[in-house]
């Protein structure tokens, strides 16, 4: 292609600059809210897709956004906690960006960070921890993109109103557009629920769904609705809730304390009742997003179910020893319940039916 076209490498297609991106959603799933000032166009999504996988967005050209958000793992990274481009270990597990356009808050424990474009600046320029590490070197990174023949086509298409479309602002808006385009509603559960295919789920999976939705297990209180999360925003929502929960993972001091390096929402509010509170993630594609919890401290879904059945986690020794079931700040929804082995298998089968294979 390069030989045929000289030095210019054109993008795969050149849609009109204002061509809107159209969601492919099953009947019954509402579209995400539009973002004021950031119309979702196909050129912006395409530009954002290229940027998402481009290691030139890290200072040392070692990592891209996709390094911590891998498609085959439903855009997570499979690690307990992520590692930045300089090798620095982070203290949180990488959240999935699937269906992120529906979330009113965007991280484990920050109710203030609600714009995807704003959030993208954190991994790009943040210093504690260092992720992509371009803080103070933004112009250098923009020049890398400006010199690329493909971006010479994509940036003007995505931002035709700008005389000079090469800017960090446009980079994060394009990254936001691509992430907003990633939706996942093609699992076997979706075929059953929205496609009216009653053969899509097995008898065991149906039993697991009924247990999941039961008052005895109470999973649905924090993982309900079409997103399997209690944190959701879309065109039909009149009032957005911003819930965060303490699930009894730790009780390091016997008074409800969490490890000092990550006390959850408390880190921002300093309210004792916010100790250990984190956002409930969506359970869509949960079978491929191990390890679990904000710090990746549960290796398997079996461990997660055992944790909730006990009503909190017991850590018998080490620096984080304590009984999370006795945490005074723990959510009232997290309480001990009996679970037969057959019931555990059924719930696990149902959770596996939430995997969207085409997405991967």
Coordinates of C-alpha atoms in Angstrom, one line a residue:
X1 CA 0.0 0.0 0.0
X2 CA 2.8 2.4 0.8
X3 CA 4.5 1.7 -2.5
X4 CA 1.3 2.3 -4.4
X5 CA 0.5 5.5 -2.6
X6 CA 3.9 7.1 -2.1
X7 CA 4.8 8.0 1.5
X8 CA 1.2 8.5 2.6
X9 CA -0.6 5.6 4.3
X10 CA -4.3 6.3 4.3
X11 CA -6.7 5.1 7.0
X12 CA -8.9 2.1 6.3
X13 CA -11.8 4.4 5.3
X14 CA -12.6 8.1 5.3
X15 CA -16.1 8.7 6.5
X16 CA -17.6 12.2 6.5
X17 CA -16.2 14.1 9.5
X18 CA -19.7 14.4 11.1
X19 CA -20.9 10.9 10.5
X20 CA -22.3 9.8 13.9
X21 CA -21.4 6.6 15.6
X22 CA -24.4 4.4 15.9
X23 CA -24.7 1.9 18.7
X24 CA -25.7 -1.7 17.9
X25 CA -27.9 -2.5 20.9
X26 CA -30.5 -5.2 21.5
X27 CA -34.1 -4.1 22.0
X28 CA -34.5 -3.2 25.7
X29 CA -31.0 -1.7 26.2
X30 CA -31.1 2.1 26.3
X31 CA -28.3 4.1 24.6
X32 CA -25.7 5.8 26.8
X33 CA -26.0 9.5 27.5
X34 CA -24.4 11.9 25.0
X35 CA -21.4 13.9 26.3
X36 CA -22.0 17.6 26.0
X37 CA -19.4 19.1 23.6
X38 CA -18.1 15.7 22.5
X39 CA -20.3 14.4 19.7
X40 CA -19.6 10.7 19.1
X41 CA -18.6 10.5 15.4
X42 CA -17.1 7.5 13.5
X43 CA -13.8 9.4 12.7
X44 CA -13.3 10.2 16.4
X45 CA -13.9 6.6 17.4
X46 CA -11.5 5.4 14.7
X47 CA -8.8 7.9 15.8
X48 CA -9.3 6.9 19.5
X49 CA -9.0 3.2 18.5
X50 CA -5.6 3.8 17.0
X51 CA -4.5 6.0 19.9
X52 CA -5.7 3.3 22.5
X53 CA -3.2 0.8 21.0
X54 CA -0.3 3.2 20.3
X55 CA 2.7 2.8 22.6
X56 CA 3.9 6.3 21.6
X57 CA 1.4 7.6 24.2
X58 CA 3.9 6.5 26.9
X59 CA 7.0 8.5 27.4
X60 CA 9.3 5.6 26.9
X61 CA 7.2 4.0 24.1
X62 CA 6.8 0.9 26.2
X63 CA 3.1 0.8 26.9
X64 CA -0.3 1.8 25.5
X65 CA -3.7 2.0 27.1
X66 CA -4.3 -1.5 25.8
X67 CA -1.4 -2.8 27.9
X68 CA -3.7 -2.6 31.0
X69 CA -6.9 -3.1 29.0
X70 CA -6.6 -6.2 26.8
X71 CA -9.5 -7.0 24.6
X72 CA -9.3 -10.8 25.2
X73 CA -9.7 -10.2 28.9
X74 CA -12.7 -7.9 28.4
X75 CA -10.3 -4.9 28.5
X76 CA -8.6 -5.8 31.8
X77 CA -5.0 -7.1 32.2
X78 CA -5.2 -10.3 34.2
X79 CA -2.9 -9.0 37.0
X80 CA -3.6 -8.5 40.7
X81 CA -2.6 -4.9 40.3
X82 CA -1.3 -3.1 37.2
X83 CA 2.2 -2.1 36.3
X84 CA 3.1 1.2 34.7
X85 CA 5.4 1.8 31.8
X86 CA 8.4 2.4 34.1
X87 CA 7.8 -0.9 35.9
X88 CA 6.1 0.8 38.9
X89 CA 3.6 -1.5 40.7
X90 CA 0.2 0.1 41.2
X91 CA -2.1 -0.7 44.2
X92 CA -5.3 -1.3 42.3
X93 CA -6.7 -3.8 39.8
X94 CA -7.3 -2.5 36.3
X95 CA -11.0 -2.0 35.7
X96 CA -12.7 -3.0 32.5
X97 CA -13.6 -0.2 30.1
X98 CA -16.4 -2.3 28.6
X99 CA -19.8 -0.4 28.8
X100 CA -17.9 2.5 30.5
X101 CA -20.2 5.0 28.7
X102 CA -22.9 3.9 31.1
X103 CA -21.0 4.6 34.3
X104 CA -21.5 7.9 36.1
X105 CA -18.2 7.4 38.0
X106 CA -15.1 6.0 36.4
X107 CA -12.7 4.6 38.9
X108 CA -12.8 2.4 42.0
X109 CA -13.3 5.1 44.5
X110 CA -13.5 8.7 43.1
X111 CA -17.0 10.2 42.9
X112 CA -15.6 13.4 41.4
X113 CA -14.0 11.9 38.3
X114 CA -17.0 11.6 35.9
X115 CA -15.6 12.6 32.4
X116 CA -13.8 10.0 30.3
X117 CA -11.7 12.6 28.7
X118 CA -10.7 14.0 32.1
X119 CA -10.0 10.5 33.4
X120 CA -7.7 9.7 30.5
X121 CA -5.3 12.5 31.7
X122 CA -4.7 10.4 34.9
X123 CA -2.9 7.5 33.2
X124 CA -1.3 9.8 30.6
X125 CA 0.1 12.5 32.9
X126 CA -0.3 11.2 36.5
X127 CA 2.8 10.8 38.7
X128 CA 1.5 8.8 41.7
X129 CA 1.6 6.2 40.4
X130 CA 3.3 6.6 37.0
X131 CA 1.3 4.8 34.3
X132 CA 2.1 6.2 30.8
X133 CA 4.2 8.9 32.2
X134 CA 4.0 11.8 29.7
X135 CA 3.5 14.5 32.3
X136 CA 5.7 17.5 31.3
X137 CA 6.4 15.9 27.9
X138 CA 3.1 16.4 26.3
X139 CA 4.4 18.4 23.3
X140 CA 7.0 15.8 22.5
X141 CA 4.3 13.1 22.4
X142 CA 2.0 15.3 20.2
X143 CA 4.9 15.8 17.8
X144 CA 5.3 12.0 17.5
X145 CA 1.6 11.7 16.4
X146 CA 1.8 14.8 14.1
X147 CA 4.6 13.1 12.1
X148 CA 2.7 9.9 11.5
X149 CA 1.0 9.7 8.0
X150 CA -2.0 7.8 9.3
X151 CA -2.7 10.4 12.0
X152 CA -2.2 13.1 9.4
X153 CA -5.4 11.8 7.9
X154 CA -7.3 10.8 11.1
X155 CA -6.8 13.9 13.2
X156 CA -8.3 16.3 10.7
X157 CA -11.2 13.9 10.0
X158 CA -12.0 13.7 13.7
X159 CA -11.6 17.4 14.4
X160 CA -12.4 19.2 11.2
X161 CA -13.2 22.5 13.0
X162 CA -9.7 22.8 14.3
X163 CA -7.0 24.6 12.3
X164 CA -4.5 22.5 14.2
X165 CA -6.2 19.3 15.5
X166 CA -3.0 17.9 17.2
X167 CA -3.5 18.6 20.9
X168 CA -3.6 16.6 24.1
X169 CA -7.2 17.7 24.5
X170 CA -8.2 16.1 21.2
X171 CA -6.2 13.0 22.1
X172 CA -8.2 12.5 25.3
X173 CA -11.5 13.3 23.5
X174 CA -10.7 10.7 20.9
X175 CA -9.8 8.1 23.5
X176 CA -13.1 8.9 25.3
X177 CA -14.9 8.3 22.0
X178 CA -13.4 4.9 21.4
X179 CA -14.0 3.8 24.9
X180 CA -17.7 5.0 24.7
X181 CA -18.1 2.8 21.6
X182 CA -17.2 -0.4 23.5
X183 CA -20.5 -2.0 24.5
X184 CA -21.1 -5.6 25.4
X185 CA -24.6 -7.2 25.0
X186 CA -24.1 -10.4 23.0
X187 CA -23.7 -13.0 25.8
X188 CA -25.9 -16.1 26.0
X189 CA -27.7 -14.3 28.9
X190 CA -28.5 -11.5 26.4
X191 CA -29.8 -14.0 23.8
X192 CA -32.0 -15.4 26.5
X193 CA -33.2 -12.1 28.0
X194 CA -33.3 -9.7 25.0
X195 CA -33.3 -12.1 22.1
X196 CA -36.1 -14.3 23.5
X197 CA -34.0 -17.4 22.9
X198 CA -35.2 -19.7 25.7
X199 CA -32.7 -22.3 24.8
X200 CA -29.7 -20.0 25.3
X201 CA -29.3 -20.8 29.0
X202 CA -29.0 -24.3 30.5
X203 CA -31.1 -25.5 33.4
X204 CA -28.1 -25.0 35.8
X205 CA -27.5 -21.5 34.5
X206 CA -31.2 -20.6 35.0
X207 CA -31.0 -22.0 38.6
X208 CA -27.9 -19.8 39.1
X209 CA -29.8 -16.7 37.8
X210 CA -32.7 -17.3 40.1
X211 CA -30.3 -17.7 43.1
X212 CA -28.4 -14.5 42.0
X213 CA -31.7 -12.6 42.0
X214 CA -32.9 -14.1 45.3
X215 CA -33.2 -12.3 48.6
X216 CA -31.1 -15.0 50.3
X217 CA -28.0 -14.3 48.1
X218 CA -28.8 -10.6 47.5
X219 CA -26.3 -10.3 44.7
X220 CA -28.6 -8.2 42.6
X221 CA -28.7 -5.3 45.1
X222 CA -25.2 -4.2 44.1
X223 CA -25.1 -6.0 40.7
X224 CA -28.5 -5.5 39.2
X225 CA -30.1 -4.2 36.0
X226 CA -28.8 -4.7 32.5
X227 CA -25.3 -3.6 33.5
X228 CA -25.1 -5.9 36.6
X229 CA -24.0 -2.9 38.6
X230 CA -25.8 -0.4 40.9
X231 CA -23.8 2.5 39.4
X232 CA -25.4 3.4 36.0
X233 CA -26.3 6.3 33.8
X234 CA -28.2 6.5 30.5
X235 CA -30.8 8.5 28.7
X236 CA -33.7 7.2 30.8
X237 CA -32.1 7.8 34.2
X238 CA -33.6 10.8 36.0
X239 CA -31.4 10.6 39.1
X240 CA -27.9 9.2 39.1
X241 CA -26.8 7.4 42.2
X242 CA -23.1 7.2 43.0
X243 CA -22.9 4.2 45.3
X244 CA -19.7 2.9 46.9
X245 CA -19.6 -0.2 49.3
X246 CA -17.5 -1.7 52.0
X247 CA -17.7 -5.4 51.5
X248 CA -15.7 -6.6 54.5
X249 CA -12.5 -7.4 52.7
X250 CA -10.4 -6.1 55.6
X251 CA -10.4 -5.2 59.3
X252 CA -6.8 -4.7 60.0
X253 CA -7.1 -2.9 63.3
X254 CA -10.3 -4.4 64.6
X255 CA -12.1 -1.1 64.1
X256 CA -12.8 -1.3 60.4
X257 CA -9.5 -0.2 59.1
X258 CA -8.3 -1.0 55.5
X259 CA -4.6 -1.2 54.4
X260 CA -3.2 2.3 54.7
X261 CA -2.0 2.4 51.1
X262 CA -5.7 2.2 49.8
X263 CA -8.5 3.0 52.2
X264 CA -11.0 3.5 49.4
X265 CA -13.4 6.5 49.4
X266 CA -12.0 7.5 52.8
X267 CA -8.9 8.7 51.0
X268 CA -10.9 11.6 49.5
X269 CA -13.5 12.3 52.2
X270 CA -11.8 11.4 55.5
X271 CA -15.2 10.3 56.7
X272 CA -14.8 7.2 58.9
X273 CA -17.9 5.6 57.3
X274 CA -16.2 5.8 53.9
X275 CA -13.4 3.5 55.0
X276 CA -13.0 0.7 52.6
X277 CA -15.8 1.8 50.2
X278 CA -15.3 1.0 46.5
X279 CA -17.6 1.0 43.5
X280 CA -19.4 -2.2 42.5
X281 CA -18.1 -3.1 39.1
X282 CA -20.2 -4.6 36.4
X283 CA -20.3 -8.4 36.3
X284 CA -20.6 -8.6 32.5
X285 CA -17.7 -10.7 31.3
X286 CA -16.7 -11.3 34.9
X287 CA -15.5 -14.9 34.1
X288 CA -12.6 -13.5 32.1
X289 CA -11.6 -10.6 34.3
X290 CA -9.8 -12.4 37.2
X291 CA -8.4 -11.6 39.6
X292 CA -11.1 -9.8 41.6
X293 CA -11.8 -6.9 43.9
X294 CA -10.1 -3.5 43.9
X295 CA -6.7 -5.0 44.8
X296 CA -7.0 -8.3 42.9
X297 CA -6.9 -10.1 46.2
X298 CA -9.3 -12.9 45.1
X299 CA -7.9 -15.2 42.4
X300 CA -11.1 -16.9 41.4
X301 CA -14.9 -16.4 41.3
X302 CA -15.2 -19.3 43.8
X303 CA -13.2 -17.2 46.3
X304 CA -15.5 -14.3 45.7
X305 CA -18.6 -16.3 46.4
X306 CA -17.1 -17.8 49.5
X307 CA -16.2 -14.3 50.7
X308 CA -19.8 -13.1 50.4
X309 CA -21.3 -16.3 51.8
X310 CA -19.2 -15.8 55.0
X311 CA -20.2 -12.2 55.2
X312 CA -16.6 -10.9 55.0
X313 CA -13.1 -12.2 54.7
X314 CA -11.0 -13.7 57.5
X315 CA -7.2 -13.1 57.2
X316 CA -5.6 -15.0 60.0
X317 CA -2.0 -13.7 59.9
X318 CA 0.2 -11.2 58.3
X319 CA 0.1 -7.4 58.1
X320 CA -3.6 -7.3 57.0
X321 CA -4.8 -9.9 59.6
X322 CA -8.4 -9.3 60.8
X323 CA -12.0 -10.5 60.4
X324 CA -13.7 -8.5 57.7
X325 CA -17.1 -9.9 58.7
X326 CA -16.7 -7.9 62.0
X327 CA -15.9 -4.6 60.1
X328 CA -18.2 -1.9 61.6
X329 CA -18.3 0.0 58.3
X330 CA -19.3 -3.0 56.2
X331 CA -22.5 -2.7 54.1
X332 CA -25.6 -4.1 55.6
X333 CA -26.1 -6.0 52.3
X334 CA -23.0 -8.1 53.0
X335 CA -24.1 -10.7 55.6
X336 CA -23.5 -14.4 56.0
X337 CA -25.8 -16.8 54.1
X338 CA -25.8 -20.6 53.6
X339 CA -24.7 -21.8 50.2
X340 CA -24.7 -25.5 49.1
X341 CA -22.0 -26.7 46.7
X342 CA -24.6 -27.3 44.0
X343 CA -25.8 -23.7 44.4
X344 CA -22.3 -22.3 44.1
X345 CA -21.8 -24.3 40.9
X346 CA -25.1 -22.9 39.5
X347 CA -24.2 -19.3 40.2
X348 CA -20.8 -19.8 38.7
X349 CA -22.4 -21.3 35.6
X350 CA -24.7 -18.2 35.4
X351 CA -21.8 -15.8 35.7
X352 CA -20.0 -17.6 32.9
X353 CA -23.1 -17.1 30.7
X354 CA -22.5 -13.3 31.0
X355 CA -19.4 -13.6 28.7
X356 CA -19.7 -11.8 25.4
X357 CA -17.5 -14.0 23.2
X358 CA -17.6 -11.7 20.1
X359 CA -16.3 -8.9 22.3
X360 CA -13.2 -10.8 23.2

